[in-house]
Coordinates of C-alpha atoms and ligand atoms in Angstrom, one line a residue:
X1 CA 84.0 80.5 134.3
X2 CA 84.2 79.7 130.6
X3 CA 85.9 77.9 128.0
X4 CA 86.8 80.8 126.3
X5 CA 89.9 81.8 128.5
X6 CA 92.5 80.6 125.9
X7 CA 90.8 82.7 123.0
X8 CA 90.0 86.0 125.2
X9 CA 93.1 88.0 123.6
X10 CA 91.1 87.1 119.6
X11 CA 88.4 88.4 120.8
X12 CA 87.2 92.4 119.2
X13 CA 86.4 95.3 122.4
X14 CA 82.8 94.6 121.2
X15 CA 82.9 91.0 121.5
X16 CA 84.6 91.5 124.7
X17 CA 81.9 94.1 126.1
X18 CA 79.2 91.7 125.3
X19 CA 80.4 88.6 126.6
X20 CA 81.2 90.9 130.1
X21 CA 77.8 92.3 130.5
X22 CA 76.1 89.0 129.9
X23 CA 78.4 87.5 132.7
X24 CA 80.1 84.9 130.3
X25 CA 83.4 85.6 131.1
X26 CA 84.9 88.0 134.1
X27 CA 86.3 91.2 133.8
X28 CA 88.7 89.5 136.6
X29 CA 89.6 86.8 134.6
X30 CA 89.9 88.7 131.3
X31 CA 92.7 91.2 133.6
X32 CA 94.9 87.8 134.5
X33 CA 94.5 86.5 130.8
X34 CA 96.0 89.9 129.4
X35 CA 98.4 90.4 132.4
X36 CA 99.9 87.3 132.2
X37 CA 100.3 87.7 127.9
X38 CA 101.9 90.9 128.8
X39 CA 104.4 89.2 130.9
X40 CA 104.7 86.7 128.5
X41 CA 105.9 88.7 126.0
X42 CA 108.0 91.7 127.0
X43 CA 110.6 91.3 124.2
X44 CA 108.1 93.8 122.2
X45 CA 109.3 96.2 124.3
X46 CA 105.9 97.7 124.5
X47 CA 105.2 98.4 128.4
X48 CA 106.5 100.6 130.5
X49 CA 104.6 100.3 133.2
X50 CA 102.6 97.5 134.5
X51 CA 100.9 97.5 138.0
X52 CA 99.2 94.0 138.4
X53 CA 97.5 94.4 141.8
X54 CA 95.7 98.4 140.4
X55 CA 95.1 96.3 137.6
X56 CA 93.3 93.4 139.2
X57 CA 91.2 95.9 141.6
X58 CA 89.8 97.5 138.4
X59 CA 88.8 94.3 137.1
X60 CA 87.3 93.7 140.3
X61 CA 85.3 97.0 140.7
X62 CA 84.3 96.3 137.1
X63 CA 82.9 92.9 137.9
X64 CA 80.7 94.4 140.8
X65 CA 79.6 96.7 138.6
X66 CA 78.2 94.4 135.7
X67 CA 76.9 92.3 138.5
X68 CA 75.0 95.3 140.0
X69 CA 73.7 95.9 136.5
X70 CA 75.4 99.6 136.5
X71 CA 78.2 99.2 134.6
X72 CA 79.2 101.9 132.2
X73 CA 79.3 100.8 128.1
X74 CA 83.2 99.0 128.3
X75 CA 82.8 97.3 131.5
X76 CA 85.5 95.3 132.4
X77 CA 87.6 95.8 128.3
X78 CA 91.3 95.8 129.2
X79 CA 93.2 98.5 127.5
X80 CA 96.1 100.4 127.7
X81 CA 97.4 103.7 127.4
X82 CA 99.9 105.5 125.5
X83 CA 102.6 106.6 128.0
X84 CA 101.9 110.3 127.2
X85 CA 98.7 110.6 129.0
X86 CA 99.3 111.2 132.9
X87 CA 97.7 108.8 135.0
X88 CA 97.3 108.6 139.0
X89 CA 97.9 104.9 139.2
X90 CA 101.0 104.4 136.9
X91 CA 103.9 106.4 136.1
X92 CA 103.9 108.5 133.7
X93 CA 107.3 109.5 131.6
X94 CA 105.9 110.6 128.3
X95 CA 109.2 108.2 126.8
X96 CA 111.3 110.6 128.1
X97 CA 114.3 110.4 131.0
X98 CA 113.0 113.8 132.5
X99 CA 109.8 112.4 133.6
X100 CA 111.1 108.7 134.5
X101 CA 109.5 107.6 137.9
X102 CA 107.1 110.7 137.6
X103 CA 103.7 110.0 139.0
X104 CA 100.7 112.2 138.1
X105 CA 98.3 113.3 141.2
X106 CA 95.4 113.3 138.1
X107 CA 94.5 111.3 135.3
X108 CA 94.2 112.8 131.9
X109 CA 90.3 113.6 131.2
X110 CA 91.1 110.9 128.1
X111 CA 92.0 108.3 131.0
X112 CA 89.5 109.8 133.1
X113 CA 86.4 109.4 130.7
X114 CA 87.4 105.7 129.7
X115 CA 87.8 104.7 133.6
X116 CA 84.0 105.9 133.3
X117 CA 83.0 103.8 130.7
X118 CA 84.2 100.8 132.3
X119 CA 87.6 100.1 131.0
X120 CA 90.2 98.1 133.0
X121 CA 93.5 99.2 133.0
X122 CA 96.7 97.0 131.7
X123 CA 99.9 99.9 132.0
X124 CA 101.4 102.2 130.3
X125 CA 102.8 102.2 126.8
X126 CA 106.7 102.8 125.1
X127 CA 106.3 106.1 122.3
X128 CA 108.9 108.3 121.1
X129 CA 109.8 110.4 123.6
X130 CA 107.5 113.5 124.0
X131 CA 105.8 111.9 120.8
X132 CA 108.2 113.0 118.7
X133 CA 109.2 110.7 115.8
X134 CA 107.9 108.5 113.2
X135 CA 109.7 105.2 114.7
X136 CA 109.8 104.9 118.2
X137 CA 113.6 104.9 118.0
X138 CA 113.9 108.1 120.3
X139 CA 112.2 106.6 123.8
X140 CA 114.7 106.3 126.4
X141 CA 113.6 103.4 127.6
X142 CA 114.5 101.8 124.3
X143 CA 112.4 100.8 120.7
X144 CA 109.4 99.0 120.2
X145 CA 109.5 96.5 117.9
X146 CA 107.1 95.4 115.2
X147 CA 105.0 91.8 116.0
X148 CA 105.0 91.4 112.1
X149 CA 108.6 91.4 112.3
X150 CA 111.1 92.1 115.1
X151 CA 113.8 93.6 112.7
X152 CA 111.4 96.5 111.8
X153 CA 110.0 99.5 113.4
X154 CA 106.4 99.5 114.4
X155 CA 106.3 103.0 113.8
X156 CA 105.9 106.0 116.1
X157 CA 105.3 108.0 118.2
X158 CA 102.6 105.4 119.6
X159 CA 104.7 102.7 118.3
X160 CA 103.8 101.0 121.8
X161 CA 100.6 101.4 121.0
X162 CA 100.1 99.9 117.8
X163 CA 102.4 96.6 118.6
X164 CA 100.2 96.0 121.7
X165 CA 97.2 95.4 119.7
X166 CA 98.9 93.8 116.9
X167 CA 100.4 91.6 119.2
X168 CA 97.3 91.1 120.9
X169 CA 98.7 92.0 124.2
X170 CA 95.7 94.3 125.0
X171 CA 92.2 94.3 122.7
X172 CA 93.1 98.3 122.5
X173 CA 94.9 101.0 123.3
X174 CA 95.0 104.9 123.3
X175 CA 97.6 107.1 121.1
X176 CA 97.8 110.5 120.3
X177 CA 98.2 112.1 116.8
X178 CA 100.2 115.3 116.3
X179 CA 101.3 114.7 112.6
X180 CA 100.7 111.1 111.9
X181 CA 101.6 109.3 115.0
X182 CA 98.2 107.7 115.6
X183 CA 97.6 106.5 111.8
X184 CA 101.2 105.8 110.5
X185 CA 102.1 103.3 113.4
X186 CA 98.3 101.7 113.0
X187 CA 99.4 101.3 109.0
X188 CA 102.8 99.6 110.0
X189 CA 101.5 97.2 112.6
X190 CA 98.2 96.4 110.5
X191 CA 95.5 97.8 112.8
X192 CA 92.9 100.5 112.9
X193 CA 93.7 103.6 114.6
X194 CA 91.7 107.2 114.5
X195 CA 92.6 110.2 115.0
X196 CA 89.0 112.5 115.5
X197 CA 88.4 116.4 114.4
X198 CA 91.1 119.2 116.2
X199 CA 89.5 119.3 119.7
X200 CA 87.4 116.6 119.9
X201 CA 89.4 114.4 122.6
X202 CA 90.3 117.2 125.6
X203 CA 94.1 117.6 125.9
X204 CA 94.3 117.9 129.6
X205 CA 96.6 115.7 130.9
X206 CA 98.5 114.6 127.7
X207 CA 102.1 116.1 127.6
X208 CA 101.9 118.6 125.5
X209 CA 104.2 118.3 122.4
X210 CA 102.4 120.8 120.0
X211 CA 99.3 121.8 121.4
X212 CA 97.7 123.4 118.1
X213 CA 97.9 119.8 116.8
X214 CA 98.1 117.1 119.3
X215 CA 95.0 114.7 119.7
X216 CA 94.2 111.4 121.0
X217 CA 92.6 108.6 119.7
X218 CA 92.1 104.9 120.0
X219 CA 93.9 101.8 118.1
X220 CA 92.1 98.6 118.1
X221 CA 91.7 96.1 115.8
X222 CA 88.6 97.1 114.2
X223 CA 87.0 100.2 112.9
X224 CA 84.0 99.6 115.4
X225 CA 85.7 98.9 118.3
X226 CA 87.3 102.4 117.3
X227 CA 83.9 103.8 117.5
X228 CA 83.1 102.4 120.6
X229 CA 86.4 103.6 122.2
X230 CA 86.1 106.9 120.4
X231 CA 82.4 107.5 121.9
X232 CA 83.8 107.0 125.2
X233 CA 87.0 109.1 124.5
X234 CA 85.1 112.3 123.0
X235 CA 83.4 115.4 124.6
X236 CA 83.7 118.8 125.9
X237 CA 85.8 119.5 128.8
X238 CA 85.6 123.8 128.8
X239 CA 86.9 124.4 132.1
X240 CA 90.5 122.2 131.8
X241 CA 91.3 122.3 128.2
X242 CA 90.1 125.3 126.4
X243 CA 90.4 124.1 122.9
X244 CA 87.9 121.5 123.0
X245 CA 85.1 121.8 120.8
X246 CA 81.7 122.5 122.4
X247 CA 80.4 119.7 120.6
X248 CA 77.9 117.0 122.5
X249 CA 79.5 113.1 123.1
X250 CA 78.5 111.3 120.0
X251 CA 77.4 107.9 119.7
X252 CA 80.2 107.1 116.8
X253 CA 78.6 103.8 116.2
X254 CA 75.1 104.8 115.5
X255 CA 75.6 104.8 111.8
X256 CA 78.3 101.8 111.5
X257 CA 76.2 100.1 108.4
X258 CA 75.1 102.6 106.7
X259 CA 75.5 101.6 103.0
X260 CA 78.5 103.1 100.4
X261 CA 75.7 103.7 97.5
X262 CA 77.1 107.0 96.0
X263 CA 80.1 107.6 98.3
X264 CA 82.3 110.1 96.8
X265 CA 86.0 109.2 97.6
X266 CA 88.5 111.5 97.1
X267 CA 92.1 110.4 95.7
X268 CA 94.8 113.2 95.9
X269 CA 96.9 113.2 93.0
X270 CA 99.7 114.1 95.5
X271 CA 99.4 111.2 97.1
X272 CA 100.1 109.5 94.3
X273 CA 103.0 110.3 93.0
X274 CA 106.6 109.0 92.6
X275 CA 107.6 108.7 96.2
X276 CA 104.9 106.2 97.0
X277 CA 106.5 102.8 96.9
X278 CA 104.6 100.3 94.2
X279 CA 104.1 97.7 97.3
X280 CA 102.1 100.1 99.3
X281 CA 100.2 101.2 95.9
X282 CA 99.2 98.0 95.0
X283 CA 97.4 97.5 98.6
X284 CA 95.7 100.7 98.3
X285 CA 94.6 100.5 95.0
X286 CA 93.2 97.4 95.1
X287 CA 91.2 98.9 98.4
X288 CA 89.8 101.8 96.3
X289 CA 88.4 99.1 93.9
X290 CA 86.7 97.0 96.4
X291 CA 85.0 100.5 97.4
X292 CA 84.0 100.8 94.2
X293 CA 82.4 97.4 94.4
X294 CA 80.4 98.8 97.9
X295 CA 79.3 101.4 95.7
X296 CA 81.2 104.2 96.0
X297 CA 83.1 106.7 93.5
X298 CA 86.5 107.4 92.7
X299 CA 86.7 111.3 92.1
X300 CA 90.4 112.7 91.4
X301 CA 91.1 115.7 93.7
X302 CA 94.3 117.8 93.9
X303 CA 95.8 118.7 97.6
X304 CA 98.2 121.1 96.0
X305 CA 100.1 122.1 99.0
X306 CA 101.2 118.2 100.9
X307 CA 104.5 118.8 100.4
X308 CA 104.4 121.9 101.8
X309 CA 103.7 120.5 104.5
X310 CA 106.6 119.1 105.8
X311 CA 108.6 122.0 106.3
X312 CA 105.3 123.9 107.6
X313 CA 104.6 121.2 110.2
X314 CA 108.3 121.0 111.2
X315 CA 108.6 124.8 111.8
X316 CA 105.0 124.6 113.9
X317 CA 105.6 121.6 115.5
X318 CA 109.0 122.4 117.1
X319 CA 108.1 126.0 117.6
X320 CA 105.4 124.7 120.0
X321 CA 107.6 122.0 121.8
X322 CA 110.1 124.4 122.0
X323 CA 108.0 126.5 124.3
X324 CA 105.6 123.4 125.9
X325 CA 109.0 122.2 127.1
X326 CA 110.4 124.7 128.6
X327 CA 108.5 123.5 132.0
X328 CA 110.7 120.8 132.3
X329 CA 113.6 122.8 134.3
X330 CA 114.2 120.8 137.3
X331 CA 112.3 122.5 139.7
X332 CA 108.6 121.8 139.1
X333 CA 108.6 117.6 138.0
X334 CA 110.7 115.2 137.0
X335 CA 114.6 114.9 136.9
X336 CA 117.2 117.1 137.8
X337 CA 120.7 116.7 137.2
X338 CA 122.7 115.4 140.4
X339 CA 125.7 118.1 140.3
X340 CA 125.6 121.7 139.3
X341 CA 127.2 124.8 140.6
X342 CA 124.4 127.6 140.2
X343 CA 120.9 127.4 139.1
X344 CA 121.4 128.3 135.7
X345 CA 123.8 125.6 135.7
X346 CA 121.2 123.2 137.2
X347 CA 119.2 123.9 134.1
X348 CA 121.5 123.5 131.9
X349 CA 122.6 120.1 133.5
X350 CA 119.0 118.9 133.8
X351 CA 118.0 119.5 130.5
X352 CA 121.3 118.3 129.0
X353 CA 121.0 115.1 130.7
X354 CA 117.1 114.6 130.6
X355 CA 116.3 115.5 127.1
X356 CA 117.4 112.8 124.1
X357 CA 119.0 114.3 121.0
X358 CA 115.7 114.8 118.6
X359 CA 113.8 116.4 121.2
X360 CA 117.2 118.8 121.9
X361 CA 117.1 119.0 117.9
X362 CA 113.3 120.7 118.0
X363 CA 113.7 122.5 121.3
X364 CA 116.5 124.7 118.9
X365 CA 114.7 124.8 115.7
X366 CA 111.6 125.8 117.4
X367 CA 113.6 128.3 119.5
X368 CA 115.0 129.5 116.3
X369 CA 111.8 130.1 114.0
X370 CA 110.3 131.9 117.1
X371 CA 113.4 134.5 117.7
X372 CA 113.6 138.0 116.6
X373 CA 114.5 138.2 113.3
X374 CA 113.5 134.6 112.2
X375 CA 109.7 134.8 113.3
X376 CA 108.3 136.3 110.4
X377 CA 110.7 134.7 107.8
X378 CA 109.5 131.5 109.4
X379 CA 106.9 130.9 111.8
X380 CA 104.4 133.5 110.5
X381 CA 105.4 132.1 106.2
X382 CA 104.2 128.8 108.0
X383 CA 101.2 129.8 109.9
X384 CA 99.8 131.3 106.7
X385 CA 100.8 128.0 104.8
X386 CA 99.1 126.5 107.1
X387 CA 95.5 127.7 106.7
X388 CA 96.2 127.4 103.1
X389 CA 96.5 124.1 103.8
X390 CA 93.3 123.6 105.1
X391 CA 91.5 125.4 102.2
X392 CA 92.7 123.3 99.6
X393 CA 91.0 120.6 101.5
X394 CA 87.8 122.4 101.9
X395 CA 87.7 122.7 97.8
X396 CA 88.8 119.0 97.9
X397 CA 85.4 118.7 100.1
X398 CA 83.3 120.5 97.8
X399 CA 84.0 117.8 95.1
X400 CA 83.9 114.7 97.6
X401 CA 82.5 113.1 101.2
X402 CA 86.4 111.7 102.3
X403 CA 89.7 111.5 101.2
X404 CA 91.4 108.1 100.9
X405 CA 94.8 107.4 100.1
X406 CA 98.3 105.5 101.6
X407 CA 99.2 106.3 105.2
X408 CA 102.7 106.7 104.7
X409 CA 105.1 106.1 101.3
X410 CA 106.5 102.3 102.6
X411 CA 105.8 99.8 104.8
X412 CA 107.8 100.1 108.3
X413 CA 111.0 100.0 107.7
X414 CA 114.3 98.2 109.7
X415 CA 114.7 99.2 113.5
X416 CA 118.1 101.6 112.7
X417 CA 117.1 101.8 109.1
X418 CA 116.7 105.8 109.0
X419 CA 119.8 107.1 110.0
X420 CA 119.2 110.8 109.2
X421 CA 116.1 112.5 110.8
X422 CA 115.4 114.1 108.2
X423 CA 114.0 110.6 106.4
X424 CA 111.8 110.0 108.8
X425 CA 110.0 113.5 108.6
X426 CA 110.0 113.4 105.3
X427 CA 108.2 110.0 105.9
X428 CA 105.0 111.8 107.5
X429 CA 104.3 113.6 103.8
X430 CA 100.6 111.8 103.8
X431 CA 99.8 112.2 107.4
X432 CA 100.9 116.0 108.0
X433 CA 98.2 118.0 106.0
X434 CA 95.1 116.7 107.8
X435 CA 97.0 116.8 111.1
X436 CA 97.7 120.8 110.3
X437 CA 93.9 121.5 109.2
X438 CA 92.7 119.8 112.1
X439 CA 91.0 116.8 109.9
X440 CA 89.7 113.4 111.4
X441 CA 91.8 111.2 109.8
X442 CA 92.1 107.0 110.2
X443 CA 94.3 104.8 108.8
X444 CA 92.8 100.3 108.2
X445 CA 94.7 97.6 107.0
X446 CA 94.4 96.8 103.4
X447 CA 96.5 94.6 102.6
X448 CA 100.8 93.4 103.0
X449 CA 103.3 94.8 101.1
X450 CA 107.5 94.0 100.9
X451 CA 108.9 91.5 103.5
X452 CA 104.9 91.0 104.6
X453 CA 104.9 94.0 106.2
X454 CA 101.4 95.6 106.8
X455 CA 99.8 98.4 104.8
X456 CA 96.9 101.0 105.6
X457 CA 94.9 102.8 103.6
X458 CA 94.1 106.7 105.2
X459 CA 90.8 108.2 105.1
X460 CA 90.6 111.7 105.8
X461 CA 87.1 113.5 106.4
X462 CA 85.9 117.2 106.8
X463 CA 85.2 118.6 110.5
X464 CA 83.3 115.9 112.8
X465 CA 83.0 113.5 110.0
X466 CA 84.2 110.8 112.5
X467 CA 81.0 108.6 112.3
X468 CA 81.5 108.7 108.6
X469 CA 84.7 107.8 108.5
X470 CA 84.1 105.2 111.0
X471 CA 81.1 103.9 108.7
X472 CA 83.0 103.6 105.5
X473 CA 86.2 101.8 107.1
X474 CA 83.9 99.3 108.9
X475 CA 82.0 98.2 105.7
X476 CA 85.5 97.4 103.9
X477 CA 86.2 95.6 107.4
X478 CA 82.9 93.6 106.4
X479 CA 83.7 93.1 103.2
X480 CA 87.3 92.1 103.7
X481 CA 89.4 90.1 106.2
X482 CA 92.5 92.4 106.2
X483 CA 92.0 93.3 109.8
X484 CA 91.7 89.9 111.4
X485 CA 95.1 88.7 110.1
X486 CA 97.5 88.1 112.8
X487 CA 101.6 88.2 113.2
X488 CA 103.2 85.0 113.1
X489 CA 103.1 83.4 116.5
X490 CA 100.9 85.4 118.4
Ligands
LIG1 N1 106.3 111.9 113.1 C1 105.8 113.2 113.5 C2 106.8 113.9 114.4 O1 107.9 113.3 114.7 C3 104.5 113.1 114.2 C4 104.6 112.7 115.6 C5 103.2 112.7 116.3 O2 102.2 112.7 115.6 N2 103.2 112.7 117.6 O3 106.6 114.9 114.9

């Protein structure tokens, strides 16, 4: 149909969308091109689950559709999904042994709305298991690995996620955020990931790791095909997910170009300070300055309370988890343990044999800051943290429009490289605050740091800011080619 076949994996959602409704190229053929890549290059580790012939239907359906002329906005643009959203057509196991070979009757709303729009399938994607990590080292069905280089992590928990797109295996891809996990592998596999205001996306359907903080959000290669993913992602859904903002869908595109004349930007000293290596600091300072050359302001803010936010986060977190996870028993989905002698020891077996150790590790500490005794010391001290949290970054927003800063204090480090858990928590110190005041927050490449290794720069904005955000990150995209650089090989 074209002579574009060889090239269709360069090619940006919004490139893709266009040449599909004008009937240049095929959602059909477009499916086989990124099936067959996918095939191609499993020594990512990134798929989990691939179904060519559901696949290849969507495509088809798709292509009736932009024939018809009533095809929704992403018409036949192949994506994939982080492997924590539940989905009728592939399995589902949230990276984890408990759900392996589990198959949702439902798709996610996320899924659900995107199927709308048009989008076309490719599988499912490797994360940390239950999104819980900062490397993708704890799936059980083994780690991603970084297309920039195959020694190093691409981050996590949608580690899967972010090395799909880098590695051009799908044009996008969905991920959710709980503390980072949306931004931070974006940073480390140089690609553009968002993660919209607290409620924004509905949570129905995505296994629930914390649910005061988890989000979804789209990685792609550009900020606007973020916003044209976003758009389709967004809305109220009151009667299935009763945290989700009664806000109307937004168009997060409509104010893309708007200019950077008299942008305040934010920096946090705290994000600034000694634990930052110079490598990322050179990338995002040199990113602040091109800002300043669209126009916009450097204002010096003070977040007071980020490093508080560690140990406030991983008392929340696990405390949620702790009880979100206490479904998985054995009786209702999933695995259950082959022997046992009563039921409590079919429990016991199940959930020794089902869980992997780090999400053990926050099923006790959670159960620990929640037990008598321990709840106030604990749980309570880091609830009240936690609001304080998000005041500081209202003041912050009285001085400035966003917040920009690193993503995370290195570039991704070597697959095995953090042998102690507690490094890679201590990893999320940028990402954690917004993620605990319910912030948008997105993370673009700006730039390489040690060993090549991509760097993002974050920008966090105030409540439903997303179209900003959206706005100043594509501008730097227009201004800079940061995005568009590619692994070696791919
Ligand atoms: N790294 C953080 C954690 O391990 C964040 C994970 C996430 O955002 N899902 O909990």
């Amino acid at each position: 149909m074209t002579q574009m076949t060889s090239d269709l994996h360069d090619l940006t959602v919004a490139q893709l969308a266009t040449l599909l409704r004008e009937r240049k190229i095929s959602a059909l053929e477009t499916a086989q091109h990124f099936l067959t890549r996918a095939e191609a290059h499993t020594g990512f580790g990134a798929f989990l689950d691939v179904q060519p012939e559901i696949t290849l239907a969507q495509a088809r359906a798709a292509d009736t559709r932009l024939a018809a002329g009533n095809a929704g906005p992403l018409a036949g643009v192949p994506l994939a999904h982080k492997d924590i959203f539940v989905t009728r057509d592939f399995a589902t196991t949230a990276g984890s042994r408990m759900l392996k070979g589990y198959h949702s009757p439902f798709d996610a709303t996320v899924v659900a709305r995107l199927g709308q729009a048009g989008v076309v399938t490719l599988g499912k994607l490797n994360c940390d298991e239950f999104a819980m990590g900062s490397a993708n080292e704890n799936s059980a069905y083994g780690p991603v690995k970084n297309p920039w280089d195959l020694s190093c992590t691409p981050g996590g928990s949608s580690g899967g996620s972010a090395a799909a797109v880098a590695a051009r295996l799908t044009p996008a891809a969905t991920g959710t955020d709980t503390g980072g996990s949306i931004r931070q592998p974006a940073s480390f596999c140089g690609v553009t990931g968002i993660k919209p205001t607290y409620g924004r996306a509905s949570r129905y359907g995505m296994v629930a790791f914390a649910s005061s903080l988890d989000q979804a959000g789209p990685l792609a290669r550009s900020a606007e095909d973020c916003a044209l993913l976003l758009s389709a992602m967004c809305g109220p859904d009151p009667d299935r997910d009763s945290t989700s903002l009664d806000v109307p869908t937004e168009d997060f595109t409509r104010s893309l170009n708007a200019d950077l004349a008299g942008l305040r930007i934010g920096i946090p000293a705290e994000f600034f300070g000694d634990g930052l290596a110079p490598d990322v600091r050179a990338a995002v300072d040199a990113a602040l300055r091109e800002f300043e050359q669209l126009g916009a302001r450097l204002v010096p803010i003070s977040l007071p309370r980020t490093e508080l936010s560690i140990p406030v986060y991983y008392i929340i977190a696990p405390a949620e988890a702790s009880s979100n996870l206490s479904r998985f028993d054995g009786v209702k989905f999933g695995f259950r343990a082959d022997q046992y002698t009563d039921l409590n020891d079919m429990y016991q077996q199940t959930r020794d044999q089902g869980f992997g150790n780090e999400v053990k590790r926050r099923i006790m500490i959670g159960t620990y800051v929640l037990s008598h005794g321990y709840y106030d010391a604990y749980y309570l001290q880091a609830q009240k943290i936690r609001r304080m949290i998000a005041d500081d970054f209202q003041q912050a927003f009285q001085l400035c429009d966003v917040i920009a800063g690193p993503v995370a204090p290195t570039v991704a480090w070597k697959l095995g490289g953090h042998s102690d858990p507690l490094a890679d928590y201590l990893a999320d110190i940028f990402t954690l605050p917004a993620s605990l005041a319910g912030l948008p927050g997105m993370s673009l490449p700006v730039g390489f740091g040690a060993g090549k290794m991509p760097v993002g720069l974050q920008l966090i904005g105030n409540y439903l800011s997303e179209a900003r955000l959206l706005n100043v990150a594509h501008r730097f995209q227009q201004a800079t080619d940061w995005h568009t650089a590619k692994p070696q090989g791919i």
